XYZ file of C-alpha atoms in Angstrom:
685
model
C 148.173 75.952 116.833
C 145.525 78.016 115.107
C 145.882 79.592 111.714
C 147.435 83.059 111.517
C 144.128 84.367 110.144
C 142.338 83.081 113.238
C 144.936 84.615 115.511
C 144.628 88.076 113.967
C 140.839 88.060 114.078
C 140.634 86.845 117.651
C 143.264 89.211 118.920
C 141.533 92.189 117.328
C 138.141 91.152 118.640
C 139.300 90.650 122.181
C 141.477 93.757 122.319
C 144.351 91.634 123.525
C 147.332 89.815 122.077
C 146.549 86.224 121.113
C 145.539 85.218 124.634
C 142.629 83.222 123.371
C 144.696 81.276 120.890
C 146.176 78.978 123.492
C 142.714 78.236 124.856
C 141.461 76.717 121.607
C 141.273 72.983 121.434
C 142.228 72.730 117.764
C 143.219 74.732 114.722
C 140.561 76.338 112.550
C 140.670 75.500 108.906
C 138.004 77.959 107.876
C 138.478 79.573 104.536
C 136.600 82.169 102.551
C 132.904 82.317 103.395
C 130.494 82.522 100.494
C 126.840 83.607 100.649
C 124.205 81.152 99.455
C 123.114 81.302 95.862
C 120.769 84.171 94.995
C 117.294 83.712 96.390
C 118.242 80.548 98.268
C 119.168 79.742 101.845
C 121.882 77.379 102.851
C 120.214 74.572 104.770
C 123.067 74.347 107.252
C 122.588 77.870 108.656
C 121.623 78.755 112.210
C 121.098 81.437 114.867
C 118.695 82.883 117.299
C 116.462 85.955 116.848
C 114.116 85.864 119.830
C 116.526 83.961 122.042
C 119.294 86.453 121.418
C 117.329 88.779 123.679
C 118.002 86.471 126.539
C 118.042 89.235 129.099
C 114.881 90.652 128.107
C 115.096 91.002 124.349
C 89.109 99.313 119.718
C 71.587 104.876 116.157
C 69.073 103.566 116.225
C 66.619 103.512 119.107
C 65.158 100.138 119.936
C 63.859 97.991 122.731
C 64.908 98.398 126.325
C 66.338 94.971 127.015
C 68.115 94.742 130.335
C 71.784 95.039 129.488
C 72.919 93.462 132.746
C 70.813 90.344 132.082
C 72.219 90.097 128.565
C 75.757 90.461 129.825
C 75.274 87.907 132.578
C 73.750 85.387 130.159
C 76.510 85.938 127.610
C 79.309 85.414 130.120
C 77.570 82.335 131.536
C 77.071 80.916 128.031
C 80.685 81.591 127.117
C 81.955 79.897 130.252
C 79.712 76.875 129.619
C 80.912 76.691 126.025
C 84.487 76.568 127.222
C 83.661 73.850 129.736
C 82.011 71.729 127.040
C 84.943 72.230 124.709
C 82.822 74.159 122.174
C 85.265 76.753 120.813
C 87.935 74.216 120.089
C 89.493 74.541 123.538
C 91.676 71.617 124.393
C 92.623 71.199 127.978
C 95.824 70.457 127.600
C 118.650 71.866 132.466
C 120.954 74.147 131.342
C 120.522 74.953 127.653
C 119.337 72.884 124.705
C 119.427 73.399 120.981
C 120.600 76.965 121.135
C 117.998 78.220 123.625
C 119.186 79.679 126.887
C 116.858 78.403 129.620
C 117.155 81.773 131.326
C 115.655 83.309 128.204
C 112.721 80.901 128.348
C 112.115 81.933 131.959
C 112.315 85.565 130.908
C 109.629 84.996 128.238
C 107.244 83.773 130.927
C 108.152 86.712 133.142
C 107.370 89.064 130.249
C 103.773 87.804 130.313
C 103.444 88.909 133.925
C 105.692 91.967 133.765
C 105.212 94.868 136.150
C 102.548 97.425 135.114
C 105.087 100.234 135.170
C 107.228 98.445 132.599
C 104.218 97.850 130.328
C 103.342 101.506 130.639
C 106.795 102.614 129.537
C 106.515 100.493 126.408
C 102.997 101.807 125.675
C 104.110 105.398 126.125
C 107.015 104.884 123.753
C 104.677 103.311 121.158
C 102.278 106.250 121.533
C 105.123 108.717 121.047
C 106.124 106.952 117.841
C 102.555 107.293 116.493
C 102.300 110.896 117.602
C 105.466 111.839 115.755
C 103.718 110.861 112.517
C 100.903 113.383 113.216
C 103.148 116.299 114.128
C 104.173 116.985 110.521
C 100.713 118.408 109.677
C 100.111 120.411 112.853
C 102.270 123.407 113.711
C 101.495 123.281 117.416
C 102.225 119.565 117.631
C 105.270 119.804 115.409
C 106.694 122.515 117.655
C 106.009 121.752 121.342
C 107.790 124.967 122.329
C 105.312 126.944 120.201
C 102.418 125.122 121.910
C 103.899 125.723 125.333
C 104.411 129.456 124.703
C 100.841 129.846 123.429
C 99.515 128.131 126.538
C 101.602 130.267 128.876
C 100.504 133.435 127.049
C 96.801 132.558 127.262
C 97.021 131.683 130.953
C 98.927 134.914 131.683
C 96.351 137.028 129.787
C 93.490 135.500 131.792
C 94.900 135.890 135.306
C 92.417 136.906 138.010
C 93.959 140.358 138.312
C 93.270 141.110 134.669
C 89.971 139.265 134.305
C 87.392 142.041 134.084
C 84.882 142.710 131.367
C 86.535 146.114 130.758
C 90.057 144.971 130.027
C 89.522 141.430 128.750
C 87.451 140.601 125.730
C 87.351 137.785 123.248
C 89.173 140.030 120.763
C 92.115 140.834 122.954
C 95.174 138.727 122.341
C 98.790 138.565 121.519
C 99.074 138.660 117.776
C 96.553 136.181 116.425
C 95.862 134.666 119.856
C 92.310 135.490 120.926
C 90.821 134.882 124.344
C 87.859 132.777 123.308
C 86.570 129.270 123.826
C 87.898 128.020 120.485
C 91.420 129.047 121.495
C 91.221 127.089 124.736
C 89.694 124.066 122.997
C 92.304 124.130 120.232
C 95.163 124.213 122.706
C 93.680 121.421 124.855
C 93.232 119.306 121.744
C 96.780 120.010 120.592
C 98.140 118.921 123.963
C 96.130 115.696 123.655
C 98.133 114.679 120.602
C 101.449 116.269 121.527
C 102.957 113.264 123.271
C 104.712 115.564 125.743
C 105.192 114.433 129.342
C 103.391 117.530 130.652
C 100.503 117.298 128.152
C 97.896 116.367 130.777
C 99.042 119.058 133.199
C 98.792 121.745 130.518
C 95.428 120.518 129.218
C 93.979 120.475 132.736
C 95.425 123.921 133.508
C 93.620 125.316 130.465
C 90.357 123.602 131.429
C 90.690 124.827 135.005
C 91.224 128.419 133.799
C 88.049 128.152 131.656
C 86.134 127.031 134.764
C 87.540 129.921 136.810
C 86.581 132.482 134.155
C 83.103 130.973 133.934
C 82.609 131.038 137.714
C 83.945 134.614 137.986
C 81.485 135.644 135.271
C 83.922 138.410 134.246
C 84.099 137.728 130.539
C 81.854 136.648 127.704
C 80.007 133.359 128.427
C 81.452 132.069 125.142
C 84.647 131.188 127.041
C 82.799 128.780 129.347
C 83.823 125.141 128.895
C 81.287 122.779 127.375
C 81.127 119.043 126.761
C 83.702 119.364 123.962
C 86.186 121.079 126.232
C 85.941 118.391 128.892
C 85.986 115.580 126.338
C 89.188 116.936 124.799
C 90.798 117.091 128.238
C 89.723 113.523 128.961
C 91.265 112.499 125.655
C 94.540 114.069 126.772
C 94.410 111.963 129.939
C 93.606 108.811 127.976
C 96.531 109.319 125.597
C 98.994 109.969 128.397
C 99.288 106.311 129.305
C 99.485 107.187 132.995
C 98.839 104.337 135.377
C 96.031 106.342 137.018
C 94.594 107.644 133.712
C 91.281 105.808 134.157
C 90.655 107.162 137.634
C 91.701 110.684 136.621
C 89.400 110.614 133.569
C 86.463 109.432 135.706
C 86.990 112.354 138.084
C 86.315 114.730 135.177
C 83.343 112.640 134.028
C 81.790 112.745 137.488
C 82.384 116.524 137.650
C 80.574 116.921 134.318
C 77.615 114.834 135.504
C 77.425 116.840 138.754
C 77.683 120.250 137.044
C 75.300 119.290 134.208
C 72.397 120.277 136.467
C 73.685 123.868 136.395
C 75.299 123.931 132.967
C 73.276 121.829 130.515
C 76.033 122.000 127.922
C 78.155 119.756 130.135
C 76.084 116.567 129.741
C 78.493 113.793 128.748
C 77.964 112.244 125.329
C 79.092 109.092 123.565
C 82.529 110.530 122.848
C 83.043 111.483 126.481
C 82.276 108.007 127.774
C 84.376 106.425 125.018
C 87.446 108.458 125.947
C 87.030 107.578 129.628
C 86.886 103.896 128.671
C 89.958 104.532 126.517
C 91.754 105.907 129.548
C 90.985 102.743 131.496
C 92.056 100.472 128.640
C 95.446 102.211 128.424
C 96.203 102.301 132.130
C 97.917 99.604 134.116
C 95.445 99.219 136.959
C 94.047 95.727 137.488
C 90.690 97.416 138.165
C 90.599 99.083 134.740
C 88.819 96.276 132.821
C 86.047 96.154 135.418
C 85.696 99.949 135.279
C 85.573 99.873 131.464
C 82.859 97.169 131.592
C 80.876 99.204 134.145
C 81.027 102.318 131.956
C 79.870 100.522 128.790
C 76.961 99.104 130.796
C 76.166 102.640 132.016
C 76.135 103.819 128.394
C 73.635 101.043 127.543
C 71.455 102.032 130.532
C 71.413 105.691 129.463
C 70.511 104.684 125.900
C 67.681 102.458 127.161
C 66.385 105.321 129.347
C 66.176 107.582 126.281
C 69.294 109.736 126.594
C 69.770 111.033 123.006
C 73.452 111.864 123.569
C 74.723 108.503 124.752
C 74.715 105.098 123.113
C 77.265 102.301 123.043
C 79.226 101.874 119.801
C 81.664 99.359 118.385
C 84.383 101.934 119.036
C 83.569 102.051 122.758
C 83.272 98.287 122.940
C 86.650 97.920 121.278
C 88.204 99.841 124.144
C 86.485 97.498 126.597
C 87.920 94.543 124.703
C 91.358 96.166 124.813
C 91.040 96.604 128.572
C 90.151 92.953 129.110
C 92.915 91.838 126.748
C 95.592 93.039 129.180
C 93.889 91.628 132.276
C 95.884 88.837 133.881
C 93.160 87.465 136.128
C 92.409 87.818 139.815
C 95.180 87.196 142.332
C 94.004 84.641 144.862
C 95.800 82.943 147.738
C 96.274 79.834 145.580
C 97.254 81.721 142.428
C 95.686 83.673 139.584
C 92.239 82.790 138.203
C 90.377 84.126 135.189
C 91.468 85.042 131.693
C 91.348 88.434 129.992
C 91.104 86.725 126.603
C 87.996 84.858 127.783
C 86.363 88.098 128.880
C 87.350 89.814 125.622
C 85.850 86.966 123.596
C 82.647 87.100 125.670
C 82.267 90.772 124.662
C 81.574 89.685 121.070
C 78.577 87.619 122.207
C 77.291 90.482 124.338
C 77.571 92.941 121.446
C 75.791 90.571 119.039
C 72.908 89.962 121.454
C 72.550 93.670 122.268
C 72.356 94.456 118.528
C 69.702 91.761 118.020
C 67.546 92.599 121.057
C 67.807 96.407 121.263
C 67.980 97.285 117.558
C 71.160 99.282 118.118
C 73.191 98.260 115.058
C 76.026 100.465 116.262
C 77.114 97.682 118.593
C 77.117 94.835 116.088
C 80.705 93.505 116.000
C 82.861 94.566 113.054
C 86.263 93.545 111.745
C 88.090 95.736 114.254
C 86.295 94.102 117.180
C 86.967 90.620 115.879
C 90.619 91.502 115.271
C 90.981 92.868 118.787
C 89.667 89.634 120.298
C 91.921 87.573 118.062
C 94.897 89.651 119.186
C 93.859 89.149 122.807
C 93.840 85.399 122.240
C 97.205 85.550 120.478
C 98.781 87.311 123.459
C 97.034 85.269 126.130
C 99.063 82.061 126.089
C 95.780 80.305 126.969
C 95.489 76.667 125.978
C 93.633 76.337 122.668
C 93.831 80.078 121.950
C 94.903 79.675 118.284
C 92.055 77.233 117.586
C 89.577 79.646 119.149
C 91.015 82.449 117.024
C 90.528 80.331 113.898
C 86.900 79.711 114.934
C 86.392 83.489 114.979
C 87.976 83.730 111.516
C 85.582 81.055 110.222
C 82.673 83.015 111.719
C 83.836 86.206 109.991
C 84.246 84.454 106.633
C 80.783 82.888 106.920
C 79.152 86.206 107.844
C 80.893 88.003 104.976
C 80.061 85.263 102.467
C 76.355 85.082 103.425
C 75.670 88.779 104.044
C 78.195 90.510 101.789
C 78.847 92.904 104.675
C 82.371 94.317 104.293
C 82.262 95.386 107.938
C 83.026 91.803 108.924
C 85.443 90.926 106.121
C 88.648 89.331 107.371
C 91.659 91.426 106.407
C 95.394 90.995 106.390
C 95.633 92.035 110.043
C 93.087 89.345 110.951
C 95.117 86.565 109.407
C 98.388 87.941 110.761
C 97.045 87.936 114.314
C 96.003 84.273 114.046
C 99.318 83.248 112.506
C 100.979 85.066 115.378
C 98.764 83.165 117.825
C 99.981 79.879 116.373
C 103.598 81.040 116.477
C 103.311 81.843 120.188
C 101.335 78.749 121.141
C 104.086 76.172 121.207
C 101.617 73.534 120.004
C 103.121 70.642 118.020
C 101.423 71.499 114.703
C 101.596 75.282 115.156
C 104.013 75.948 112.281
C 102.032 73.810 109.824
C 98.790 75.540 110.817
C 100.441 78.953 110.432
C 101.735 78.096 106.965
C 98.282 76.778 105.937
C 96.779 80.140 106.912
C 99.384 81.928 104.806
C 98.505 79.669 101.864
C 94.801 80.480 102.426
C 95.615 84.199 102.319
C 97.539 83.731 99.069
C 94.620 81.833 97.522
C 92.020 84.420 98.574
C 94.146 87.246 97.171
C 95.276 85.585 93.941
C 91.752 84.398 93.054
C 90.271 87.806 93.849
C 87.874 86.419 96.461
C 89.316 88.728 99.133
C 91.791 91.362 97.986
C 91.912 92.680 101.560
C 93.655 89.471 102.652
C 96.826 90.337 100.720
C 99.813 88.831 102.520
C 102.540 91.260 103.589
C 106.018 90.924 105.018
C 104.628 90.543 108.514
C 102.504 87.581 107.348
C 105.586 85.768 106.127
C 107.678 86.778 109.136
C 105.046 85.365 111.493
C 105.182 82.039 109.676
C 108.974 82.122 109.893
C 108.634 82.743 113.625
C 106.288 79.773 113.931
C 108.854 77.519 112.295
C 111.674 78.977 114.377
C 109.809 78.110 117.576
C 108.468 74.745 116.398
C 111.411 72.629 117.497
C 110.890 70.356 114.509
C 113.872 68.817 112.759
C 112.616 70.197 109.425
C 112.239 73.740 110.813
C 115.420 75.168 109.225
C 114.535 73.731 105.816
C 110.911 74.921 105.950
C 111.959 78.382 107.146
C 114.381 78.646 104.230
C 111.616 77.660 101.814
C 109.428 80.490 103.155
C 112.304 82.977 102.925
C 113.051 81.861 99.362
C 109.351 82.246 98.485
C 109.472 85.826 99.723
C 112.457 86.624 97.506
C 110.861 84.992 94.448
C 107.474 86.683 94.925
C 109.155 90.048 95.344
C 111.392 89.516 92.323
C 108.367 88.636 90.156
C 106.488 91.724 91.466
C 103.591 89.421 92.364
C 103.711 90.610 95.959
C 105.758 93.291 97.700
C 107.189 90.969 100.303
C 110.913 91.595 100.113
C 112.542 89.964 103.142
C 113.754 92.385 105.809
C 116.228 92.097 108.650
C 113.592 90.387 110.791
C 113.020 87.781 108.085
C 116.681 86.846 108.041
C 117.122 86.958 111.806
C 114.080 84.727 112.302
C 115.252 82.241 109.706
C 118.603 82.146 111.437
C 116.666 81.547 114.649
C 115.157 78.393 113.144
C 118.662 77.027 112.663
C 119.897 78.081 116.090
C 117.121 76.176 117.816
C 117.828 73.090 115.748
C 120.375 70.333 116.179
C 121.942 71.103 112.799
C 125.684 70.691 112.538
C 127.627 73.764 111.411
C 125.420 76.416 112.987
C 128.030 79.127 113.206
C 129.257 78.897 109.610
C 125.721 78.600 108.208
C 124.513 81.569 110.258
C 127.400 83.626 108.966
C 126.632 82.571 105.356
C 123.052 83.750 105.769
C 124.261 86.987 107.346
C 126.596 87.636 104.402
C 123.760 86.961 101.955
C 121.640 89.581 103.748
C 124.483 92.104 103.616
C 124.926 91.435 99.890
C 121.213 92.057 99.252
C 121.410 95.287 101.260
C 124.480 96.561 99.440
C 123.078 95.749 95.968
C 119.478 96.876 96.555
C 120.079 99.757 98.977
C 116.944 98.765 100.913
C 117.053 100.197 104.422
C 114.923 97.292 105.678
C 117.884 95.015 105.005
C 120.411 97.066 106.974
C 122.128 94.703 109.397
C 121.188 95.694 112.945
C 122.225 94.482 116.353
C 119.453 91.882 116.385
C 121.028 90.128 113.408
C 124.608 90.469 114.674
C 123.604 89.114 118.058
C 121.704 86.258 116.396
C 124.822 85.052 114.650
C 126.752 85.322 117.911
C 124.100 83.204 119.581
C 124.494 80.514 116.932
C 128.197 80.528 117.672
C 127.497 80.153 121.383
C 125.344 77.074 120.877
C 127.248 75.394 118.099
C 127.942 71.757 118.910
C 130.185 69.236 117.306
C 133.840 68.450 117.134
C 136.796 70.593 118.130
C 137.034 72.070 114.660
C 133.408 73.199 114.913
C 134.064 74.933 118.220
C 137.150 76.725 116.954
C 135.260 77.936 113.884
C 132.416 79.234 116.060
C 134.873 81.220 118.183
C 136.570 82.656 115.106
C 133.298 83.816 113.512
C 132.098 85.360 116.785
C 135.364 87.250 117.204
C 135.255 88.523 113.610
C 131.711 89.780 114.136
C 132.661 91.633 117.308
C 135.473 93.388 115.445
C 133.126 94.259 112.570
C 130.470 95.580 114.934
C 132.987 97.891 116.594
C 133.679 99.482 113.188
C 130.281 98.845 111.588
C 129.529 100.963 108.496
C 125.858 100.695 109.461
C 126.267 102.779 112.606
C 125.878 99.863 115.013
C 127.811 99.384 118.229
C 127.937 96.396 120.589
C 125.150 96.464 123.188
C 124.686 94.516 126.403
C 123.301 91.526 124.498
C 126.314 91.545 122.194
C 128.734 91.431 125.102
C 126.624 88.921 127.035
C 126.275 86.593 124.065
C 129.961 86.856 123.217
C 130.774 85.830 126.765
C 128.423 82.874 126.298
C 130.475 81.925 123.237
C 133.635 81.985 125.336
C 131.935 80.009 128.120
C 130.697 77.290 125.774
C 133.514 77.084 123.250
C 136.705 77.658 125.260
C 137.973 75.357 128.003
C 138.439 76.649 131.536
C 141.898 78.130 131.726
C 143.831 81.160 132.849
C 143.912 82.349 129.244
C 140.088 82.222 129.060
C 139.753 84.192 132.279
C 142.046 86.898 130.913
C 140.011 87.090 127.716
C 136.755 87.414 129.684
C 138.253 90.073 131.931
C 139.454 92.104 128.915
C 136.065 91.904 127.194
C 134.305 92.853 130.437
C 136.535 95.905 130.869
C 135.550 97.064 127.364
C 131.875 96.357 128.144
C 132.108 98.416 131.340
C 133.839 101.268 129.516
C 130.929 101.310 127.019
C 128.379 101.437 129.894
C 126.873 98.155 128.702
C 126.948 95.964 131.812
C 123.436 94.500 131.755
C 121.785 91.508 133.403
C 122.949 89.098 130.717
C 126.568 90.122 131.159
C 126.368 89.625 134.917
C 124.736 86.230 134.449
C 127.537 85.054 132.206
C 130.142 86.226 134.721
C 128.365 84.254 137.450
C 128.244 81.125 135.277
C 131.982 81.371 134.692
C 132.712 82.127 138.346
C 134.238 85.525 137.591
C 132.226 87.876 139.781
C 135.509 89.162 141.147
C 135.806 91.216 137.965
C 132.620 93.056 138.964
C 133.709 93.442 142.564
C 136.900 95.133 141.437
C 134.873 97.715 139.526
C 132.323 98.161 142.306
C 135.174 98.679 144.749
C 133.865 96.380 147.460
C 133.458 92.729 148.290
C 129.925 91.305 148.136
C 130.803 88.591 150.687
C 129.150 85.756 148.813
C 126.055 87.681 147.718
C 125.361 87.754 143.969
C 126.055 91.124 142.396
C 122.986 92.902 141.037
C 122.701 95.765 138.584
C 121.752 98.041 141.482
C 125.181 97.387 143.018
C 127.053 98.800 140.028
C 128.111 102.415 139.491
C 125.894 104.267 137.049
C 128.679 104.689 134.501
C 128.856 100.930 134.013
C 125.153 100.596 133.108
C 124.330 104.026 131.650
C 123.851 102.788 128.069
C 121.932 99.613 128.872
C 118.439 99.351 127.405
C 116.697 96.365 128.913
C 113.715 94.840 127.143
C 113.535 93.297 123.677
C 111.040 95.776 122.192
C 112.956 98.805 123.382
C 116.204 97.485 121.946
C 114.536 96.751 118.602
C 113.043 100.260 118.567
C 116.475 101.708 119.229
C 118.022 99.586 116.482
C 115.330 100.521 113.942
C 115.736 104.218 114.704
C 119.497 104.135 114.574
C 119.991 105.091 118.204
């Protein structure tokens, strides 16, 4: 028998009468749950943050050194350095400790995800940034206004009306004048609009300018110049289209070809930079090579005396960004090459070009160094964190000896290296990450580098390093970091108040551990977070699905005696009920349902009662349109694919059911991908 309190909670959570009660192995003696003392974490807490997403949760003239020779030497030197171990490079079943092995496989798949999926995430990130700019620009703030202006201008300049008698630069609709500035302004506005048809509209405007120029029917002042084309190329670059690089180069080649007739079309530094930008933001595997070729062309033009073109750190940063996403060459025996290696080699090329050509505009700055460090952090290459630290040491030495603030390490620099350690999986990664945080604190507190001020992300990255460390002391050390955040914020020494990510990641440290009492401890930590939110009113502490799902994950992987299992099931059920009626506007998502089913799978014995519970929960999941990959996987593990077949309306005859087999209404609200789900949660959608 289970307690009456357990029975009520479970029945409400499962939307059934106490079916699950009979499936429990033992009564639950859980009582009132109390949050940890203020500013402190209970050391017996647990849960998963990353693992809960188990289904996918950047002039001076000088000598004319041969740029190609410099580049070849730099790459050769870099490769030799790696071979000799110079940059600190070291050649180096089921589920365990709260980590679903399927999730671990998914993490590796994320590193090699399809270009189209990466593009969707980039486009969403770009839209988020664009929304911030719209507030100060009427056209951008009101896409309909921008669209109407464009349609009006194109209608006014149709061929049938384009004569010098009836079309002048002063004719317009209201304040809209038919002049070059109007075209340029609209093209530029489309560049930053973030609309899906931005490129089409920008190119339509540019094409109309070319037509009017070729017809020679209106004032030459409407003819497009280098600025017009450059703005259009910028629109292409910002679109995130998979063919953005190729499309941008088409315009560049047209400019070069027409420059013989129209001298005001000669491409300049900005033009080339935006074309490189387009390549760096596209998904083509050829993009990094194209970006490298274009930067070399810029160096050749500078060396030949072109006053309008010279490489800059800004252009080089785009080349670095292009290499950073390169996954190597696909060969018959596998992939070879590393984008992080190529990105790092760019720093040596830039330094040598600055020294030999006198062009200080290519000497690496903080942004370039940071970009390479980020490339290393995301590369998963062996020894990447150590190489990133070598770059940090180089930056600190350069800043200390030269006093040049252009190479001063900043908060973002340190954060990227801490992140590199967190992702590395190396045995001492968490300790190294925490040492870097301590170094940041020392630099800031002593006044030696006020630009190295730690922020919430700094602390969260260290928490993530501990969560992924697998060390027995990980939960305790994570709690110490979380407590430090609360104390520093309370003393106003640093504005590092923990946020939902801080708590979820700390819970993650427990979930990956072998600590006894994971479910109860995770719930204690969750209640402490809710208490801080309710008393402080800080939106950053609003419980979101990531946190709810983390606690559920701890329940799923709780181990111990029968009492422990019953308590885990009770807490999970209570959370599902709470999430259905959440005052924070949350609703169960596909991860919630999938993780809850994992709880049932792990904590309830095989029985008819368990099957009925799973079937009831699945029916609710289907009604909510939340049948995702994780839900299907759990059904397969429990041998209950018949539940899916009944909804599909056909027998799969032994073949595993895929998402594509399901009716749209069952999957309509599923958002696959960890970043997209977090974005949705943060924006209350």
